[in-house]
mmCIF file of C-alpha atoms in Angstrom:
data_model
loop_
_atom_site.group_PDB
_atom_site.id
_atom_site.type_symbol
_atom_site.label_atom_id
_atom_site.label_comp_id
_atom_site.label_asym_id
_atom_site.label_seq_id
_atom_site.Cartn_x
_atom_site.Cartn_y
_atom_site.Cartn_z
ATOM 1 C CA MET A 102 31.388 16.519 -26.825
ATOM 2 C CA GLN A 103 27.608 16.728 -26.421
ATOM 3 C CA LYS A 104 26.927 16.935 -22.369
ATOM 4 C CA LEU A 105 24.291 14.348 -21.289
ATOM 5 C CA GLN A 106 20.766 14.924 -19.690
ATOM 6 C CA PRO A 107 18.764 14.181 -16.975
ATOM 7 C CA VAL A 108 15.449 12.619 -18.690
ATOM 8 C CA THR A 109 11.944 12.501 -17.016
ATOM 9 C CA VAL A 110 9.227 10.180 -17.999
ATOM 10 C CA SER A 111 5.848 11.292 -17.307
ATOM 11 C CA ILE A 112 3.219 8.551 -17.801
ATOM 12 C CA ALA A 113 -0.489 9.333 -17.431
ATOM 13 C CA ARG A 114 -2.372 6.722 -16.008
ATOM 14 C CA THR A 115 -6.162 5.918 -15.931
ATOM 15 C CA VAL A 116 -7.194 4.123 -12.517
ATOM 16 C CA GLN A 117 -9.846 1.712 -12.544
ATOM 17 C CA PRO A 118 -12.765 3.807 -10.059
ATOM 18 C CA GLY A 119 -12.342 2.770 -6.732
ATOM 19 C CA TYR A 120 -8.784 1.250 -6.536
ATOM 20 C CA HIS A 121 -6.674 4.463 -6.000
ATOM 21 C CA ARG A 122 -5.667 3.870 -2.554
ATOM 22 C CA GLN A 123 -4.183 0.389 -4.342
ATOM 23 C CA PHE A 124 -2.844 2.204 -7.009
ATOM 24 C CA ALA A 125 -1.106 4.773 -4.701
ATOM 25 C CA ALA A 126 0.285 1.754 -2.752
ATOM 26 C CA TRP A 127 1.612 -0.055 -5.742
ATOM 27 C CA ALA A 128 3.223 3.087 -7.330
ATOM 28 C CA GLN A 129 5.180 3.745 -3.863
ATOM 29 C CA ALA A 130 6.553 0.070 -4.427
ATOM 30 C CA GLY A 131 7.345 0.838 -7.568
ATOM 31 C CA GLN A 132 9.439 4.217 -6.291
ATOM 32 C CA GLU A 133 11.048 2.282 -3.449
ATOM 33 C CA LEU A 134 12.383 -0.531 -5.837
ATOM 34 C CA ALA A 135 13.640 2.004 -8.348
ATOM 35 C CA ARG A 136 15.588 3.792 -5.872
ATOM 36 C CA GLU A 137 18.411 1.488 -5.861
ATOM 37 C CA TRP A 138 18.764 1.719 -9.338
ATOM 38 C CA PRO A 139 21.943 3.326 -11.064
ATOM 39 C CA GLY A 140 21.182 6.825 -12.585
ATOM 40 C CA TYR A 141 17.916 7.096 -10.283
ATOM 41 C CA LEU A 142 17.112 10.767 -9.809
ATOM 42 C CA GLY A 143 13.881 10.982 -8.367
ATOM 43 C CA SER A 144 9.692 9.917 -8.711
ATOM 44 C CA GLY A 145 6.648 10.655 -7.815
ATOM 45 C CA TRP A 146 2.882 10.953 -8.860
ATOM 46 C CA VAL A 147 0.260 13.554 -8.989
ATOM 47 C CA ARG A 148 -3.126 13.482 -9.921
ATOM 48 C CA THR A 149 -4.706 16.306 -11.861
ATOM 49 C CA SER A 150 -7.728 16.215 -9.567
ATOM 50 C CA PRO A 151 -8.637 14.682 -6.397
ATOM 51 C CA GLU A 152 -12.467 13.741 -8.141
ATOM 52 C CA SER A 153 -10.255 12.618 -11.217
ATOM 53 C CA ASP A 154 -9.477 8.987 -12.392
ATOM 54 C CA GLU A 155 -6.178 10.102 -14.431
ATOM 55 C CA TRP A 156 -2.952 10.236 -12.228
ATOM 56 C CA HIS A 157 0.641 11.297 -13.853
ATOM 57 C CA VAL A 158 3.615 9.212 -12.439
ATOM 58 C CA MET A 159 6.685 10.488 -13.197
ATOM 59 C CA TYR A 160 10.350 9.230 -13.051
ATOM 60 C CA ARG A 161 13.587 10.394 -13.330
ATOM 61 C CA PHE A 162 17.164 9.252 -14.432
ATOM 62 C CA SER A 163 20.812 10.690 -15.242
ATOM 63 C CA THR A 164 20.663 9.523 -18.941
ATOM 64 C CA GLU A 165 19.070 7.901 -21.458
ATOM 65 C CA GLU A 166 21.176 5.117 -20.609
ATOM 66 C CA THR A 167 20.495 4.172 -17.427
ATOM 67 C CA LEU A 168 16.913 4.666 -17.642
ATOM 68 C CA ARG A 169 16.566 2.210 -20.851
ATOM 69 C CA ASP A 170 18.332 0.028 -18.368
ATOM 70 C CA TRP A 171 15.726 0.913 -16.124
ATOM 71 C CA ASP A 172 12.619 0.215 -18.285
ATOM 72 C CA ASN A 173 14.544 -2.964 -19.652
ATOM 73 C CA SER A 174 14.924 -4.374 -15.908
ATOM 74 C CA HIS A 175 13.394 -7.462 -14.653
ATOM 75 C CA GLU A 176 12.754 -5.451 -11.641
ATOM 76 C CA ARG A 177 10.587 -3.316 -13.724
ATOM 77 C CA ALA A 178 9.128 -6.270 -15.215
ATOM 78 C CA TRP A 179 7.794 -7.833 -12.429
ATOM 79 C CA TRP A 180 6.808 -4.219 -10.988
ATOM 80 C CA MET A 181 4.827 -3.561 -13.999
ATOM 81 C CA GLY A 182 2.939 -6.692 -14.153
ATOM 82 C CA GLY A 183 0.941 -6.410 -10.227
ATOM 83 C CA GLY A 184 -0.373 -2.908 -11.520
ATOM 84 C CA ASP A 185 -1.892 -4.299 -14.948
ATOM 85 C CA ASP A 186 -5.806 -4.910 -13.046
ATOM 86 C CA LEU A 187 -5.319 -1.447 -11.771
ATOM 87 C CA MET A 188 -4.805 1.001 -14.404
ATOM 88 C CA GLU A 189 -4.101 1.732 -18.202
ATOM 89 C CA ILE A 190 -1.642 3.801 -19.913
ATOM 90 C CA THR A 191 -3.017 6.500 -22.074
ATOM 91 C CA ARG A 192 -0.311 8.619 -22.299
ATOM 92 C CA VAL A 193 3.659 8.705 -21.782
ATOM 93 C CA GLU A 194 6.379 11.199 -22.419
ATOM 94 C CA HIS A 195 9.878 11.859 -21.913
ATOM 95 C CA ARG A 196 11.452 15.166 -21.304
ATOM 96 C CA THR A 197 15.255 16.170 -20.940
ATOM 97 C CA GLY A 198 16.957 19.015 -18.982
ATOM 98 C CA ILE A 199 15.543 20.298 -15.507
ATOM 99 C CA GLU A 200 13.131 21.562 -17.022
ATOM 100 C CA GLY A 201 11.150 18.438 -17.555
ATOM 101 C CA TRP A 202 10.530 17.873 -13.856
ATOM 102 C CA PHE A 203 8.663 20.704 -13.557
ATOM 103 C CA ASP A 204 6.911 21.198 -17.113
ATOM 104 C CA GLN A 205 3.765 18.933 -16.092
ATOM 105 C CA PRO A 206 1.227 18.747 -18.260
ATOM 106 C CA GLY A 207 -1.849 20.457 -17.571
ATOM 107 C CA ASP A 208 -2.601 21.929 -13.691
ATOM 108 C CA VAL A 209 -1.928 19.241 -10.944
ATOM 109 C CA SER A 210 -1.862 18.423 -7.732
ATOM 110 C CA ILE A 211 -0.353 16.094 -5.134
ATOM 111 C CA SER A 212 -2.912 13.931 -3.888
ATOM 112 C CA VAL A 213 -1.953 10.637 -1.511
ATOM 113 C CA PRO A 214 -4.891 8.955 -0.299
ATOM 114 C CA GLU A 215 -4.913 8.951 3.437
ATOM 115 C CA THR A 216 -4.072 5.515 5.284
ATOM 116 C CA VAL A 217 -5.655 5.256 8.893
ATOM 117 C CA VAL A 218 -3.347 2.842 10.795
ATOM 118 C CA PRO A 219 -5.661 1.297 13.612
ATOM 119 C CA PRO A 220 -4.010 0.991 17.108
ATOM 120 C CA ARG A 221 -3.266 -2.095 18.241
ATOM 121 C CA TRP A 222 -5.968 -2.768 20.648
ATOM 122 C CA LYS A 223 -8.169 -2.300 17.645
ATOM 123 C CA GLN A 224 -5.970 -4.613 15.899
ATOM 124 C CA ALA A 225 -6.054 -7.045 18.247
ATOM 125 C CA VAL A 226 -10.288 -6.972 18.530
ATOM 126 C CA GLY A 227 -10.689 -7.443 15.095
ATOM 127 C CA ILE A 228 -7.987 -10.873 15.287
ATOM 128 C CA PHE A 229 -9.894 -12.037 18.587
ATOM 129 C CA LEU A 230 -13.354 -12.225 17.077
ATOM 130 C CA PRO A 231 -12.410 -14.402 14.668
ATOM 131 C CA PHE A 232 -10.479 -16.565 16.101
ATOM 132 C CA PHE A 233 -12.108 -17.442 19.439
ATOM 133 C CA PRO A 234 -15.020 -18.685 17.660
ATOM 134 C CA MET A 235 -13.130 -20.728 14.880
ATOM 135 C CA SER A 236 -10.507 -22.212 17.640
ATOM 136 C CA LEU A 237 -13.434 -23.152 19.946
ATOM 137 C CA LEU A 238 -14.931 -25.130 16.550
ATOM 138 C CA SER A 239 -11.376 -26.723 16.218
ATOM 139 C CA ASN A 240 -11.693 -27.832 19.356
ATOM 140 C CA ILE A 241 -15.032 -29.735 19.402
ATOM 141 C CA VAL A 242 -14.188 -31.135 16.053
ATOM 142 C CA LEU A 243 -10.944 -32.429 16.375
ATOM 143 C CA ARG A 244 -10.819 -33.426 20.212
ATOM 144 C CA PRO A 245 -12.692 -36.418 19.745
ATOM 145 C CA LEU A 246 -10.719 -38.042 17.091
ATOM 146 C CA ILE A 247 -6.787 -36.899 18.366
ATOM 147 C CA HIS A 248 -7.232 -36.673 21.924
ATOM 148 C CA THR A 249 -5.142 -39.634 22.299
ATOM 149 C CA TRP A 250 -2.184 -38.014 20.229
ATOM 150 C CA PRO A 251 1.118 -36.023 22.257
ATOM 151 C CA LEU A 252 -0.296 -32.242 22.973
ATOM 152 C CA ALA A 253 2.595 -31.471 20.313
ATOM 153 C CA LEU A 254 0.383 -32.779 17.401
ATOM 154 C CA GLN A 255 -2.416 -32.029 18.997
ATOM 155 C CA VAL A 256 -2.243 -28.280 18.669
ATOM 156 C CA LEU A 257 0.452 -28.726 15.157
ATOM 157 C CA LEU A 258 -2.477 -30.208 13.180
ATOM 158 C CA SER A 259 -4.890 -27.171 15.026
ATOM 159 C CA VAL A 260 -2.901 -24.359 13.558
ATOM 160 C CA ALA A 261 -2.075 -26.091 10.685
ATOM 161 C CA ILE A 262 -6.089 -26.239 9.801
ATOM 162 C CA LEU A 263 -7.030 -22.786 11.230
ATOM 163 C CA THR A 264 -3.530 -20.513 9.700
ATOM 164 C CA PRO A 265 -4.773 -20.618 6.110
ATOM 165 C CA ILE A 266 -8.945 -20.757 7.401
ATOM 166 C CA MET A 267 -7.775 -17.072 9.471
ATOM 167 C CA THR A 268 -5.563 -15.684 6.341
ATOM 168 C CA TYR A 269 -7.614 -16.317 3.324
ATOM 169 C CA LEU A 270 -10.925 -16.613 4.973
ATOM 170 C CA MET A 271 -12.051 -15.408 8.082
ATOM 171 C CA LEU A 272 -9.444 -12.295 8.826
ATOM 172 C CA PRO A 273 -10.258 -10.399 5.741
ATOM 173 C CA LEU A 274 -13.781 -11.242 6.529
ATOM 174 C CA SER A 275 -13.460 -9.395 10.018
ATOM 175 C CA THR A 276 -11.610 -6.997 8.281
ATOM 176 C CA ARG A 277 -14.024 -5.768 5.844
ATOM 177 C CA ILE A 278 -16.689 -5.989 8.153
ATOM 178 C CA LEU A 279 -15.161 -3.632 11.070
ATOM 179 C CA ARG A 280 -13.375 -1.651 8.454
ATOM 180 C CA PRO A 281 -15.669 2.038 9.175
ATOM 181 C CA TRP A 282 -14.826 0.894 12.908
ATOM 182 C CA LEU A 283 -11.002 -0.003 12.855
ATOM 183 C CA GLN A 284 -10.219 3.167 10.097
ATOM 184 C CA ALA A 285 -12.385 5.305 12.026
ATOM 185 C CA PRO A 286 -10.078 8.403 12.915
ATOM 186 C CA ARG A 287 -8.487 8.914 16.170
ATOM 187 C CA LYS A 288 -9.632 11.794 18.556
ATOM 188 C CA PRO A 289 -7.510 14.441 19.524
ATOM 189 C CA ARG A 290 -6.596 13.916 22.997
ATOM 190 C CA ARG A 291 -7.797 17.554 24.677
ATOM 191 C CA LYS A 292 -5.679 19.895 26.938
ATOM 192 C CA LYS A 293 -6.398 20.412 29.852
ATOM 193 C CA SER A 294 -6.791 24.057 30.112
ATOM 194 C CA THR A 295 -4.788 26.199 31.663
ATOM 195 C CA THR A 296 -6.290 28.724 33.300
ATOM 196 C CA ALA A 297 -8.785 25.659 35.003
ATOM 197 C CA SER A 298 -5.191 24.417 36.337
ATOM 198 C CA ARG A 299 -4.804 27.898 38.259
ATOM 199 C CA VAL A 300 -8.008 28.266 39.216
ATOM 200 C CA ASN A 301 -7.568 24.617 41.114
ATOM 201 C CA ASN A 302 -3.946 25.430 42.483
#
């Protein structure tokens, strides 16, 4: 009886220039989705060089059958649909055995784009700047029309109008304008000099 061997799939994808952060997030979403699938053994993605648009996405399953089930699943089809505009597939390779995971085409190095998470106070400023003028404008325009309404209904109407405007227009605009400031690397805190402490003591 032939022993079943794990299968590694290596897919070379050419990512659209300027979309490498989005591609890394998309690849990570697929990784999390496959993690709970029967037979899943691991996955990852590597980039041929920091300047290259070619990435190799690899995933590994215990058998050809479990791999086929994943490839034909509705979950994978849904996930793949989200990456259509980010890249195109240039090559697909299947390898069996443990060597398939390590025998990668060409010399590659791991490259995961850095994501800078702004501190909460910067996020608060990014929300406040568009929210204040929009809230003020809403009160100026709506107050003469609904000042006789119960307070709860006034607030409800204002929130119902402002929420989509803030979500789809003002917050993306604010984030785009403030992006260099929001994503600026945090400065490390300076450690107090031990020598200075001793002198002061």
